[in-house]
Amino acid sequence: MHRCPRCGCFEYGGAPACPRCRDLLDTLVEDGYQAFLKEESLPDDPDLAEMIVSEIKPYAWRVVDAAFDRLTCPACGNRRGRGPAGCPPCDLDEGFRYSAREPDRPGVPPLNEHAVRVGAAVLRNAHRHSEKALLSWRLGFPLVLAGGMFTTAQAQNLRARINKGAGYDDLAPWVATRLR
C-alpha cells in the first residue's frame, strides 16, 4: 500500500475530502465501465446508461455505478443515486445499485469484491452515511482493495475503537499492520 502524496492517508482512504483519493475511486469505477464498453464494442452514450440502470442485475457493479454517474436525477439534479439522503429517486437508485453482480477479482478471497463495492459506495457517497461508517471505510478500503479482509474480530475491534472516539491518525497504524 502507498500513502497518498496529497493527503498522507493510504491511497483511496483520504476520500472524499482529498481530491486525489476521490479521483482514484472514480477512476476505479470508470475503468470498469470503459473495459465493459471495449469488450462489448459499445458506444458511451446516455441511452446505454439508461438501459444498464433499468436492467441492473446482468451487469457488474462498476458498470452500473458508472452508468448511474452518467445520468441526472430528475428530482435533485445530482448524478443518479448520489443526491442527498431523502431524495426519493436517489434513495431508490442507491438501493437498486446493490442488485448488480459482484464478480470477485482473481486472487482475492470470496466476497472481497462485495467489500470493495460497499466501501466504494460509502466513500463516493459520504453524505449518505454516518461519520463512523465513513471512517471505517476510509481505513478499511485500502485493505480490501489490496485483496485483504478484516476478520470479524478485527472489524469489531476497529468499530469499538471508532465508537470510543479514535480517529484516522489513531487507527491507521493498527490497520497498516493488516496490510502486510
PDB file of C-alpha atoms in Angstrom:
ATOM      1  CA  MET A   1       0.000   0.000   0.000  1.00  0.00           C
ATOM      2  CA  HIS A   2       1.072   3.513  -0.730  1.00  0.00           C
ATOM      3  CA  ARG A   3       0.374   6.766   1.011  1.00  0.00           C
ATOM      4  CA  CYS A   4      -1.355   9.466  -0.981  1.00  0.00           C
ATOM      5  CA  PRO A   5       1.164  12.244  -1.634  1.00  0.00           C
ATOM      6  CA  ARG A   6      -1.596  14.817  -1.334  1.00  0.00           C
ATOM      7  CA  CYS A   7      -3.308  13.896   1.969  1.00  0.00           C
ATOM      8  CA  GLY A   8      -0.977  11.342   3.597  1.00  0.00           C
ATOM      9  CA  CYS A   9      -3.686   8.699   4.053  1.00  0.00           C
ATOM     10  CA  PHE A  10      -3.392   5.284   2.480  1.00  0.00           C
ATOM     11  CA  GLU A  11      -4.437   5.764  -1.141  1.00  0.00           C
ATOM     12  CA  TYR A  12      -8.227   5.970  -1.515  1.00  0.00           C
ATOM     13  CA  GLY A  13      -8.581   6.472   2.262  1.00  0.00           C
ATOM     14  CA  GLY A  14      -8.475  10.245   2.045  1.00  0.00           C
ATOM     15  CA  ALA A  15     -11.747  10.313   0.149  1.00  0.00           C
ATOM     16  CA  PRO A  16     -13.984  12.160  -0.003  1.00  0.00           C
ATOM     17  CA  ALA A  17     -12.025  15.201   1.254  1.00  0.00           C
ATOM     18  CA  CYS A  18      -8.836  14.539  -0.741  1.00  0.00           C
ATOM     19  CA  PRO A  19      -9.358  15.261  -4.451  1.00  0.00           C
ATOM     20  CA  ARG A  20      -6.678  12.738  -5.465  1.00  0.00           C
ATOM     21  CA  CYS A  21      -8.187   9.906  -3.401  1.00  0.00           C
ATOM     22  CA  ARG A  22     -11.660  10.815  -4.657  1.00  0.00           C
ATOM     23  CA  ASP A  23     -10.374  10.713  -8.249  1.00  0.00           C
ATOM     24  CA  LEU A  24      -8.791   7.302  -7.622  1.00  0.00           C
ATOM     25  CA  LEU A  25     -12.203   5.983  -6.529  1.00  0.00           C
ATOM     26  CA  ASP A  26     -13.965   7.471  -9.526  1.00  0.00           C
ATOM     27  CA  THR A  27     -11.294   6.005 -11.815  1.00  0.00           C
ATOM     28  CA  LEU A  28     -11.754   2.572 -10.229  1.00  0.00           C
ATOM     29  CA  VAL A  29     -15.414   2.669 -11.255  1.00  0.00           C
ATOM     30  CA  GLU A  30     -14.838   4.346 -14.617  1.00  0.00           C
ATOM     31  CA  ASP A  31     -12.153   1.846 -15.643  1.00  0.00           C
ATOM     32  CA  GLY A  32     -14.662  -0.965 -15.150  1.00  0.00           C
ATOM     33  CA  TYR A  33     -17.149   0.818 -17.389  1.00  0.00           C
ATOM     34  CA  GLN A  34     -14.583   1.519 -20.095  1.00  0.00           C
ATOM     35  CA  ALA A  35     -13.455  -2.119 -20.082  1.00  0.00           C
ATOM     36  CA  PHE A  36     -17.107  -3.183 -20.477  1.00  0.00           C
ATOM     37  CA  LEU A  37     -17.617  -0.796 -23.420  1.00  0.00           C
ATOM     38  CA  LYS A  38     -14.463  -2.045 -25.116  1.00  0.00           C
ATOM     39  CA  GLU A  39     -15.280  -5.723 -24.537  1.00  0.00           C
ATOM     40  CA  GLU A  40     -18.809  -5.303 -25.906  1.00  0.00           C
ATOM     41  CA  SER A  41     -17.823  -2.809 -28.658  1.00  0.00           C
ATOM     42  CA  LEU A  42     -20.433  -0.348 -27.421  1.00  0.00           C
ATOM     43  CA  PRO A  43     -20.528   3.438 -27.585  1.00  0.00           C
ATOM     44  CA  ASP A  44     -20.557   5.513 -24.419  1.00  0.00           C
ATOM     45  CA  ASP A  45     -23.929   7.213 -24.628  1.00  0.00           C
ATOM     46  CA  PRO A  46     -26.810   8.095 -22.297  1.00  0.00           C
ATOM     47  CA  ASP A  47     -29.186   5.573 -23.882  1.00  0.00           C
ATOM     48  CA  LEU A  48     -26.818   2.750 -22.972  1.00  0.00           C
ATOM     49  CA  ALA A  49     -26.501   4.073 -19.414  1.00  0.00           C
ATOM     50  CA  GLU A  50     -30.315   4.197 -19.140  1.00  0.00           C
ATOM     51  CA  MET A  51     -30.574   0.624 -20.392  1.00  0.00           C
ATOM     52  CA  ILE A  52     -27.984  -0.570 -17.868  1.00  0.00           C
ATOM     53  CA  VAL A  53     -29.684   1.058 -14.876  1.00  0.00           C
ATOM     54  CA  SER A  54     -33.067  -0.272 -15.989  1.00  0.00           C
ATOM     55  CA  GLU A  55     -31.725  -3.876 -16.079  1.00  0.00           C
ATOM     56  CA  ILE A  56     -29.072  -3.748 -13.310  1.00  0.00           C
ATOM     57  CA  LYS A  57     -28.817  -7.473 -12.487  1.00  0.00           C
ATOM     58  CA  PRO A  58     -26.894  -8.657 -15.573  1.00  0.00           C
ATOM     59  CA  TYR A  59     -24.123  -6.100 -15.098  1.00  0.00           C
ATOM     60  CA  ALA A  60     -21.106  -5.851 -12.832  1.00  0.00           C
ATOM     61  CA  TRP A  61     -21.335  -3.218 -10.115  1.00  0.00           C
ATOM     62  CA  ARG A  62     -18.650  -0.961 -11.612  1.00  0.00           C
ATOM     63  CA  VAL A  63     -20.607  -0.835 -14.867  1.00  0.00           C
ATOM     64  CA  VAL A  64     -23.820   0.006 -13.012  1.00  0.00           C
ATOM     65  CA  ASP A  65     -22.217   2.664 -10.821  1.00  0.00           C
ATOM     66  CA  ALA A  66     -20.590   4.321 -13.842  1.00  0.00           C
ATOM     67  CA  ALA A  67     -23.900   4.228 -15.718  1.00  0.00           C
ATOM     68  CA  PHE A  68     -25.585   5.995 -12.785  1.00  0.00           C
ATOM     69  CA  ASP A  69     -22.785   8.584 -12.901  1.00  0.00           C
ATOM     70  CA  ARG A  70     -23.765   9.413 -16.484  1.00  0.00           C
ATOM     71  CA  LEU A  71     -27.385  10.167 -15.631  1.00  0.00           C
ATOM     72  CA  THR A  72     -29.033  13.024 -13.775  1.00  0.00           C
ATOM     73  CA  CYS A  73     -31.669  12.649 -11.085  1.00  0.00           C
ATOM     74  CA  PRO A  74     -34.850  14.410 -12.210  1.00  0.00           C
ATOM     75  CA  ALA A  75     -35.681  15.429  -8.631  1.00  0.00           C
ATOM     76  CA  CYS A  76     -32.431  16.839  -7.233  1.00  0.00           C
ATOM     77  CA  GLY A  77     -30.224  17.352 -10.302  1.00  0.00           C
ATOM     78  CA  ASN A  78     -27.288  15.329  -8.942  1.00  0.00           C
ATOM     79  CA  ARG A  79     -25.876  12.199 -10.529  1.00  0.00           C
ATOM     80  CA  ARG A  80     -28.441   9.436 -10.089  1.00  0.00           C
ATOM     81  CA  GLY A  81     -28.198   7.702  -6.739  1.00  0.00           C
ATOM     82  CA  ARG A  82     -25.758  10.293  -5.421  1.00  0.00           C
ATOM     83  CA  GLY A  83     -28.102  13.058  -4.358  1.00  0.00           C
ATOM     84  CA  PRO A  84     -28.937  13.935  -0.777  1.00  0.00           C
ATOM     85  CA  ALA A  85     -30.377  11.301   1.529  1.00  0.00           C
ATOM     86  CA  GLY A  86     -34.135  11.749   1.397  1.00  0.00           C
ATOM     87  CA  CYS A  87     -34.293  12.374  -2.356  1.00  0.00           C
ATOM     88  CA  PRO A  88     -36.779   9.624  -3.318  1.00  0.00           C
ATOM     89  CA  PRO A  89     -35.309   8.728  -6.746  1.00  0.00           C
ATOM     90  CA  CYS A  90     -31.734   8.772  -5.419  1.00  0.00           C
ATOM     91  CA  ASP A  91     -32.715   6.661  -2.416  1.00  0.00           C
ATOM     92  CA  LEU A  92     -34.235   4.065  -4.781  1.00  0.00           C
ATOM     93  CA  ASP A  93     -31.201   4.115  -7.073  1.00  0.00           C
ATOM     94  CA  GLU A  94     -28.857   3.782  -4.087  1.00  0.00           C
ATOM     95  CA  GLY A  95     -30.689   0.606  -3.092  1.00  0.00           C
ATOM     96  CA  PHE A  96     -31.038  -0.781  -6.620  1.00  0.00           C
ATOM     97  CA  ARG A  97     -27.301  -0.438  -7.303  1.00  0.00           C
ATOM     98  CA  TYR A  98     -26.720  -3.345  -4.900  1.00  0.00           C
ATOM     99  CA  SER A  99     -28.522  -5.800  -7.174  1.00  0.00           C
ATOM    100  CA  ALA A 100     -25.654  -5.664  -9.692  1.00  0.00           C
ATOM    101  CA  ARG A 101     -23.207  -8.551  -9.941  1.00  0.00           C
ATOM    102  CA  GLU A 102     -20.046  -8.572  -7.822  1.00  0.00           C
ATOM    103  CA  PRO A 103     -17.618 -10.918  -9.575  1.00  0.00           C
ATOM    104  CA  ASP A 104     -14.540 -11.389  -7.409  1.00  0.00           C
ATOM    105  CA  ARG A 105     -11.229 -10.449  -8.945  1.00  0.00           C
ATOM    106  CA  PRO A 106      -8.658 -13.213  -9.413  1.00  0.00           C
ATOM    107  CA  GLY A 107      -6.543 -13.940  -6.360  1.00  0.00           C
ATOM    108  CA  VAL A 108      -8.798 -12.354  -3.742  1.00  0.00           C
ATOM    109  CA  PRO A 109     -10.847 -14.113  -1.063  1.00  0.00           C
ATOM    110  CA  PRO A 110     -14.531 -14.784  -1.717  1.00  0.00           C
ATOM    111  CA  LEU A 111     -16.753 -11.754  -1.107  1.00  0.00           C
ATOM    112  CA  ASN A 112     -13.800  -9.362  -1.348  1.00  0.00           C
ATOM    113  CA  GLU A 113     -15.402  -7.612  -4.306  1.00  0.00           C
ATOM    114  CA  HIS A 114     -18.564  -7.097  -2.256  1.00  0.00           C
ATOM    115  CA  ALA A 115     -16.444  -5.317   0.341  1.00  0.00           C
ATOM    116  CA  VAL A 116     -14.770  -3.219  -2.372  1.00  0.00           C
ATOM    117  CA  ARG A 117     -18.168  -2.312  -3.734  1.00  0.00           C
ATOM    118  CA  VAL A 118     -19.662  -1.317  -0.387  1.00  0.00           C
ATOM    119  CA  GLY A 119     -16.564   0.675   0.533  1.00  0.00           C
ATOM    120  CA  ALA A 120     -16.564   2.492  -2.793  1.00  0.00           C
ATOM    121  CA  ALA A 121     -20.257   3.322  -2.413  1.00  0.00           C
ATOM    122  CA  VAL A 122     -19.729   4.730   1.078  1.00  0.00           C
ATOM    123  CA  LEU A 123     -16.648   6.750   0.141  1.00  0.00           C
ATOM    124  CA  ARG A 124     -18.166   8.085  -3.086  1.00  0.00           C
ATOM    125  CA  ASN A 125     -21.432   8.983  -1.331  1.00  0.00           C
ATOM    126  CA  ALA A 126     -20.171  10.065   2.077  1.00  0.00           C
ATOM    127  CA  HIS A 127     -23.081  12.458   2.601  1.00  0.00           C
ATOM    128  CA  ARG A 128     -25.424   9.449   2.707  1.00  0.00           C
ATOM    129  CA  HIS A 129     -23.563   7.669   5.541  1.00  0.00           C
ATOM    130  CA  SER A 130     -22.602   8.274   9.157  1.00  0.00           C
ATOM    131  CA  GLU A 131     -19.205   9.699  10.105  1.00  0.00           C
ATOM    132  CA  LYS A 132     -18.360   6.402  11.821  1.00  0.00           C
ATOM    133  CA  ALA A 133     -19.186   4.349   8.736  1.00  0.00           C
ATOM    134  CA  LEU A 134     -17.158   6.747   6.624  1.00  0.00           C
ATOM    135  CA  LEU A 135     -14.146   6.472   8.933  1.00  0.00           C
ATOM    136  CA  SER A 136     -14.417   2.667   8.939  1.00  0.00           C
ATOM    137  CA  TRP A 137     -14.263   2.598   5.154  1.00  0.00           C
ATOM    138  CA  ARG A 138     -11.569   5.249   4.878  1.00  0.00           C
ATOM    139  CA  LEU A 139      -9.444   2.886   6.967  1.00  0.00           C
ATOM    140  CA  GLY A 140     -10.619  -0.441   5.549  1.00  0.00           C
ATOM    141  CA  PHE A 141     -10.992   0.295   1.844  1.00  0.00           C
ATOM    142  CA  PRO A 142      -7.255   0.241   1.027  1.00  0.00           C
ATOM    143  CA  LEU A 143      -7.043  -3.151   2.734  1.00  0.00           C
ATOM    144  CA  VAL A 144      -9.931  -4.735   0.830  1.00  0.00           C
ATOM    145  CA  LEU A 145      -8.850  -3.209  -2.465  1.00  0.00           C
ATOM    146  CA  ALA A 146      -5.434  -4.832  -1.934  1.00  0.00           C
ATOM    147  CA  GLY A 147      -7.259  -8.173  -1.610  1.00  0.00           C
ATOM    148  CA  GLY A 148      -7.343  -8.372   2.177  1.00  0.00           C
ATOM    149  CA  MET A 149     -10.250  -8.720   4.528  1.00  0.00           C
ATOM    150  CA  PHE A 150     -10.684  -7.970   8.187  1.00  0.00           C
ATOM    151  CA  THR A 151     -11.670 -10.926  10.311  1.00  0.00           C
ATOM    152  CA  THR A 152     -14.917 -10.487  12.203  1.00  0.00           C
ATOM    153  CA  ALA A 153     -12.941  -9.882  15.399  1.00  0.00           C
ATOM    154  CA  GLN A 154     -10.743  -7.265  13.696  1.00  0.00           C
ATOM    155  CA  ALA A 155     -13.752  -5.460  12.240  1.00  0.00           C
ATOM    156  CA  GLN A 156     -15.447  -5.432  15.649  1.00  0.00           C
ATOM    157  CA  ASN A 157     -12.227  -4.179  17.251  1.00  0.00           C
ATOM    158  CA  LEU A 158     -11.985  -1.360  14.699  1.00  0.00           C
ATOM    159  CA  ARG A 159     -15.603  -0.390  15.215  1.00  0.00           C
ATOM    160  CA  ALA A 160     -15.200  -0.402  19.012  1.00  0.00           C
ATOM    161  CA  ARG A 161     -12.180   1.891  18.722  1.00  0.00           C
ATOM    162  CA  ILE A 162     -14.102   4.250  16.442  1.00  0.00           C
ATOM    163  CA  ASN A 163     -17.067   4.229  18.834  1.00  0.00           C
ATOM    164  CA  LYS A 164     -14.688   5.248  21.644  1.00  0.00           C
ATOM    165  CA  GLY A 165     -13.588   8.266  19.607  1.00  0.00           C
ATOM    166  CA  ALA A 166     -10.428   7.097  17.846  1.00  0.00           C
ATOM    167  CA  GLY A 167      -9.738   8.909  14.585  1.00  0.00           C
ATOM    168  CA  TYR A 168      -7.943   8.127  11.347  1.00  0.00           C
ATOM    169  CA  ASP A 169      -4.478   9.021  12.649  1.00  0.00           C
ATOM    170  CA  ASP A 170      -5.030   6.889  15.755  1.00  0.00           C
ATOM    171  CA  LEU A 171      -6.172   3.838  13.790  1.00  0.00           C
ATOM    172  CA  ALA A 172      -4.111   3.949  10.577  1.00  0.00           C
ATOM    173  CA  PRO A 173      -1.018   2.361  12.195  1.00  0.00           C
ATOM    174  CA  TRP A 174      -3.156  -0.519  13.519  1.00  0.00           C
ATOM    175  CA  VAL A 175      -4.751  -1.032  10.092  1.00  0.00           C
ATOM    176  CA  ALA A 176      -1.318  -0.863   8.436  1.00  0.00           C
ATOM    177  CA  THR A 177      -0.280  -3.991  10.303  1.00  0.00           C
ATOM    178  CA  ARG A 178      -3.102  -5.825   8.484  1.00  0.00           C
ATOM    179  CA  LEU A 179      -1.850  -4.628   5.095  1.00  0.00           C
ATOM    180  CA  ARG A 180       1.334  -6.657   5.262  1.00  0.00           C
TER     181      ARG A 180
END
